GROMACS .gro file of C-alpha atoms in nm:
model
  210
    1MET     CA    1   0.000   0.000   0.000
    2ASN     CA    2   0.286   0.239   0.075
    3SER     CA    3   0.412   0.183  -0.280
    4ILE     CA    4   0.077   0.288  -0.425
    5LEU     CA    5   0.075   0.607  -0.219
    6GLU     CA    6   0.433   0.681  -0.322
    7LYS     CA    7   0.337   0.652  -0.688
    8LEU     CA    8   0.030   0.873  -0.639
    9ASN     CA    9   0.252   1.134  -0.477
   10TRP     CA   10   0.499   1.093  -0.766
   11ARG     CA   11   0.241   1.157  -1.037
   12TYR     CA   12   0.134   1.502  -1.146
   13ALA     CA   13  -0.043   1.653  -1.444
   14THR     CA   14   0.256   1.666  -1.678
   15LYS     CA   15   0.273   1.994  -1.866
   16LYS     CA   16   0.576   1.919  -2.083
   17PHE     CA   17   0.655   1.576  -2.223
   18ASP     CA   18   0.989   1.452  -2.353
   19SER     CA   19   0.906   1.371  -2.716
   20SER     CA   20   1.226   1.168  -2.750
   21LYS     CA   21   1.103   0.910  -2.497
   22LYS     CA   22   0.833   0.672  -2.613
   23VAL     CA   23   0.603   0.455  -2.403
   24SER     CA   24   0.644   0.099  -2.532
   25LYS     CA   25   0.364  -0.076  -2.720
   26GLU     CA   26   0.361  -0.339  -2.447
   27ASN     CA   27   0.302  -0.080  -2.177
   28LEU     CA   28   0.040   0.091  -2.391
   29GLU     CA   29  -0.148  -0.239  -2.424
   30THR     CA   30  -0.136  -0.282  -2.046
   31LEU     CA   31  -0.294   0.061  -2.005
   32LEU     CA   32  -0.560  -0.016  -2.263
   33ASP     CA   33  -0.642  -0.346  -2.094
   34ALA     CA   34  -0.679  -0.154  -1.767
   35ALA     CA   35  -0.915   0.085  -1.942
   36ARG     CA   36  -1.116  -0.205  -2.086
   37LEU     CA   37  -1.140  -0.372  -1.743
   38THR     CA   38  -1.251  -0.055  -1.563
   39ALA     CA   39  -1.584  -0.071  -1.384
   40SER     CA   40  -1.887   0.103  -1.533
   41SER     CA   41  -2.250   0.131  -1.429
   42TYR     CA   42  -2.429  -0.197  -1.506
   43GLY     CA   43  -2.110  -0.293  -1.694
   44LEU     CA   44  -2.246  -0.115  -2.002
   45GLN     CA   45  -1.927   0.073  -2.097
   46PRO     CA   46  -2.113   0.351  -2.281
   47TYR     CA   47  -1.799   0.492  -2.442
   48GLU     CA   48  -1.521   0.412  -2.685
   49ILE     CA   49  -1.147   0.468  -2.653
   50TYR     CA   50  -0.939   0.629  -2.927
   51VAL     CA   51  -0.559   0.609  -2.927
   52ILE     CA   52  -0.411   0.885  -3.143
   53GLU     CA   53  -0.060   0.838  -3.282
   54ASP     CA   54  -0.086   0.988  -3.631
   55ALA     CA   55   0.122   1.307  -3.643
   56ASP     CA   56  -0.107   1.499  -3.879
   57THR     CA   57  -0.413   1.419  -3.670
   58ARG     CA   58  -0.236   1.524  -3.354
   59THR     CA   59  -0.132   1.854  -3.512
   60LYS     CA   60  -0.498   1.922  -3.586
   61LEU     CA   61  -0.599   1.819  -3.235
   62ARG     CA   62  -0.333   2.048  -3.087
   63ALA     CA   63  -0.487   2.341  -3.270
   64ALA     CA   64  -0.824   2.234  -3.125
   65SER     CA   65  -0.663   2.217  -2.779
   66TYR     CA   66  -0.554   2.580  -2.755
   67ASP     CA   67  -0.204   2.487  -2.877
   68GLN     CA   68  -0.117   2.276  -2.572
   69SER     CA   69   0.210   2.096  -2.645
   70GLN     CA   70   0.111   1.777  -2.463
   71ILE     CA   71  -0.101   1.678  -2.762
   72THR     CA   72   0.195   1.651  -2.998
   73ASP     CA   73   0.480   1.576  -2.756
   74ALA     CA   74   0.333   1.289  -2.554
   75SER     CA   75   0.380   0.932  -2.673
   76TYR     CA   76   0.007   0.883  -2.719
   77VAL     CA   77  -0.312   1.082  -2.690
   78ILE     CA   78  -0.608   0.886  -2.558
   79VAL     CA   79  -0.952   1.029  -2.627
   80LEU     CA   80  -1.238   0.891  -2.419
   81ALA     CA   81  -1.553   0.935  -2.625
   82ASN     CA   82  -1.890   0.889  -2.458
   83LYS     CA   83  -2.223   0.808  -2.619
   84PRO     CA   84  -2.424   1.129  -2.574
   85THR     CA   85  -2.748   0.943  -2.628
   86PHE     CA   86  -2.853   0.581  -2.671
   87GLY     CA   87  -3.148   0.349  -2.717
   88ASP     CA   88  -3.239  -0.018  -2.696
   89THR     CA   89  -2.948  -0.125  -2.917
   90MET     CA   90  -2.679  -0.042  -2.661
   91ILE     CA   91  -2.848  -0.253  -2.396
   92ASP     CA   92  -2.938  -0.535  -2.636
   93ASP     CA   93  -2.577  -0.557  -2.757
   94TYR     CA   94  -2.458  -0.578  -2.397
   95ILE     CA   95  -2.708  -0.853  -2.316
   96ASN     CA   96  -2.596  -1.047  -2.624
   97ASN     CA   97  -2.235  -1.017  -2.510
   98ILE     CA   98  -2.323  -1.152  -2.165
   99MET     CA   99  -2.508  -1.442  -2.328
  100LYS     CA  100  -2.204  -1.523  -2.541
  101ILE     CA  101  -1.943  -1.498  -2.264
  102ARG     CA  102  -2.140  -1.661  -1.981
  103GLY     CA  103  -2.339  -1.912  -2.183
  104LEU     CA  104  -2.674  -1.777  -2.066
  105SER     CA  105  -3.003  -1.756  -2.251
  106LYS     CA  106  -3.198  -1.443  -2.333
  107GLU     CA  107  -3.463  -1.555  -2.088
  108ASP     CA  108  -3.203  -1.577  -1.810
  109LEU     CA  109  -3.122  -1.210  -1.860
  110GLU     CA  110  -3.468  -1.072  -1.935
  111GLY     CA  111  -3.513  -0.922  -1.588
  112PHE     CA  112  -3.172  -0.752  -1.598
  113SER     CA  113  -3.240  -0.620  -1.946
  114GLN     CA  114  -3.576  -0.474  -1.850
  115THR     CA  115  -3.431  -0.315  -1.537
  116MET     CA  116  -3.169  -0.131  -1.742
  117LYS     CA  117  -3.421  -0.026  -2.007
  118SER     CA  118  -3.677   0.100  -1.756
  119THR     CA  119  -3.409   0.292  -1.567
  120LEU     CA  120  -3.214   0.441  -1.856
  121LEU     CA  121  -3.406   0.469  -2.180
  122ASP     CA  122  -3.659   0.735  -2.076
  123LEU     CA  123  -3.394   0.967  -1.936
  124PRO     CA  124  -3.361   1.306  -2.113
  125ASP     CA  125  -3.073   1.319  -2.362
  126ALA     CA  126  -2.893   1.581  -2.152
  127TYR     CA  127  -2.892   1.342  -1.855
  128LYS     CA  128  -2.782   1.051  -2.074
  129ASN     CA  129  -2.490   1.258  -2.196
  130THR     CA  130  -2.389   1.349  -1.841
  131TRP     CA  131  -2.421   0.988  -1.724
  132THR     CA  132  -2.215   0.836  -2.006
  133SER     CA  133  -1.954   1.110  -1.973
  134ASN     CA  134  -1.924   1.028  -1.603
  135GLN     CA  135  -1.857   0.665  -1.695
  136ALA     CA  136  -1.571   0.780  -1.921
  137TYR     CA  137  -1.422   0.973  -1.629
  138ILE     CA  138  -1.407   0.652  -1.424
  139VAL     CA  139  -1.184   0.513  -1.700
  140LEU     CA  140  -0.974   0.830  -1.687
  141GLY     CA  141  -0.909   0.794  -1.315
  142ASN     CA  142  -0.819   0.428  -1.346
  143LEU     CA  143  -0.581   0.497  -1.633
  144MET     CA  144  -0.397   0.765  -1.439
  145THR     CA  145  -0.357   0.539  -1.136
  146ILE     CA  146  -0.232   0.240  -1.337
  147ALA     CA  147   0.003   0.465  -1.535
  148ALA     CA  148   0.147   0.608  -1.212
  149GLU     CA  149   0.206   0.256  -1.081
  150MET     CA  150   0.404   0.190  -1.402
  151GLU     CA  151   0.586   0.526  -1.367
  152ILE     CA  152   0.432   0.652  -1.689
  153ASP     CA  153   0.334   1.018  -1.691
  154THR     CA  154  -0.007   1.147  -1.786
  155CYS     CA  155  -0.194   1.471  -1.823
  156PRO     CA  156  -0.576   1.472  -1.805
  157MET     CA  157  -0.709   1.742  -2.033
  158GLU     CA  158  -1.047   1.912  -2.058
  159GLY     CA  159  -0.915   2.223  -2.232
  160PHE     CA  160  -1.016   2.144  -2.588
  161ASP     CA  161  -1.291   2.225  -2.837
  162LYS     CA  162  -1.518   1.920  -2.832
  163ALA     CA  163  -1.692   2.010  -3.157
  164GLN     CA  164  -1.357   2.029  -3.338
  165TYR     CA  165  -1.241   1.701  -3.185
  166ASN     CA  166  -1.564   1.535  -3.292
  167GLU     CA  167  -1.516   1.663  -3.646
  168ILE     CA  168  -1.145   1.573  -3.672
  169LEU     CA  169  -1.197   1.220  -3.539
  170GLY     CA  170  -1.533   1.163  -3.709
  171LEU     CA  171  -1.701   1.095  -3.376
  172THR     CA  172  -2.039   1.254  -3.439
  173ASP     CA  173  -2.110   1.021  -3.731
  174LYS     CA  174  -2.042   0.729  -3.496
  175GLY     CA  175  -2.278   0.856  -3.229
  176LEU     CA  176  -1.992   0.959  -3.001
  177ASN     CA  177  -1.865   1.272  -2.828
  178ALA     CA  178  -1.515   1.357  -2.704
  179ALA     CA  179  -1.554   1.362  -2.325
  180VAL     CA  180  -1.198   1.397  -2.196
  181VAL     CA  181  -0.840   1.352  -2.318
  182LEU     CA  182  -0.538   1.187  -2.157
  183ALA     CA  183  -0.186   1.254  -2.282
  184VAL     CA  184   0.050   0.964  -2.202
  185GLY     CA  185   0.430   0.970  -2.208
  186TYR     CA  186   0.734   1.066  -2.003
  187ARG     CA  187   0.796   1.399  -1.835
  188SER     CA  188   1.055   1.638  -1.971
  189ALA     CA  189   1.341   1.739  -1.742
  190GLU     CA  190   1.249   2.095  -1.838
  191ASP     CA  191   0.900   2.067  -1.691
  192ASP     CA  192   0.931   2.270  -1.371
  193THR     CA  193   0.585   2.157  -1.261
  194GLN     CA  194   0.728   1.823  -1.147
  195ASN     CA  195   0.919   2.005  -0.873
  196HIS     CA  196   0.614   2.173  -0.724
  197ALA     CA  197   0.495   2.048  -0.387
  198LYS     CA  198   0.170   1.852  -0.424
  199VAL     CA  199  -0.123   2.053  -0.293
  200ARG     CA  200  -0.412   1.857  -0.143
  201TYR     CA  201  -0.643   1.915   0.151
  202SER     CA  202  -0.569   1.703   0.457
  203LYS     CA  203  -0.780   1.396   0.533
  204GLU     CA  204  -0.932   1.584   0.828
  205GLN     CA  205  -1.054   1.857   0.594
  206ILE     CA  206  -1.222   1.643   0.329
  207ILE     CA  207  -1.305   1.308   0.490
  208THR     CA  208  -1.592   1.259   0.735
  209HIS     CA  209  -1.642   0.935   0.924
  210ILE     CA  210  -1.998   0.866   1.035
   0.00000   0.00000   0.00000
């Protein structure tokens, strides 16, 4: 446990990446497996994960990110894209996947299916968008923790034009929306931010035991 806390103290939102250092494909796959295995409400995973390596695409995304250098200098840019709205198909596809993996029948899962549909399908689109975006943020948090454990640097980023991201990556046509971005790589020795003392409230200030 002390090791985990040490790594969480080690990590910070990296502002300048060393573009000469590349996260290995093997380590990238570990991160992506962690993302895939992350918990989500009902297990629905109402999002998709885009890994951006292409230099031209990243140049365009940098322009849509207020010229933040992390977008082009990090080893990879991971875009977590939520489903801003959804219908029966998302739930039916999930049920079919459960049937396939667990060897269950449709009848076995009918109650679960109806519970999800009655709870989720009549929600307003604005609420659906918020809910699926929140699920993407759970992935974000897990990715940052796993990356820190591997001593891989990350920078979570909300400072970007979502409409431009959606257009550049063709997300709207796929029924997706860019929720949040994570730059992944190794910190530059020139990034002074790594030397700043970590600022957090004490446990006494933010944790209440009842």
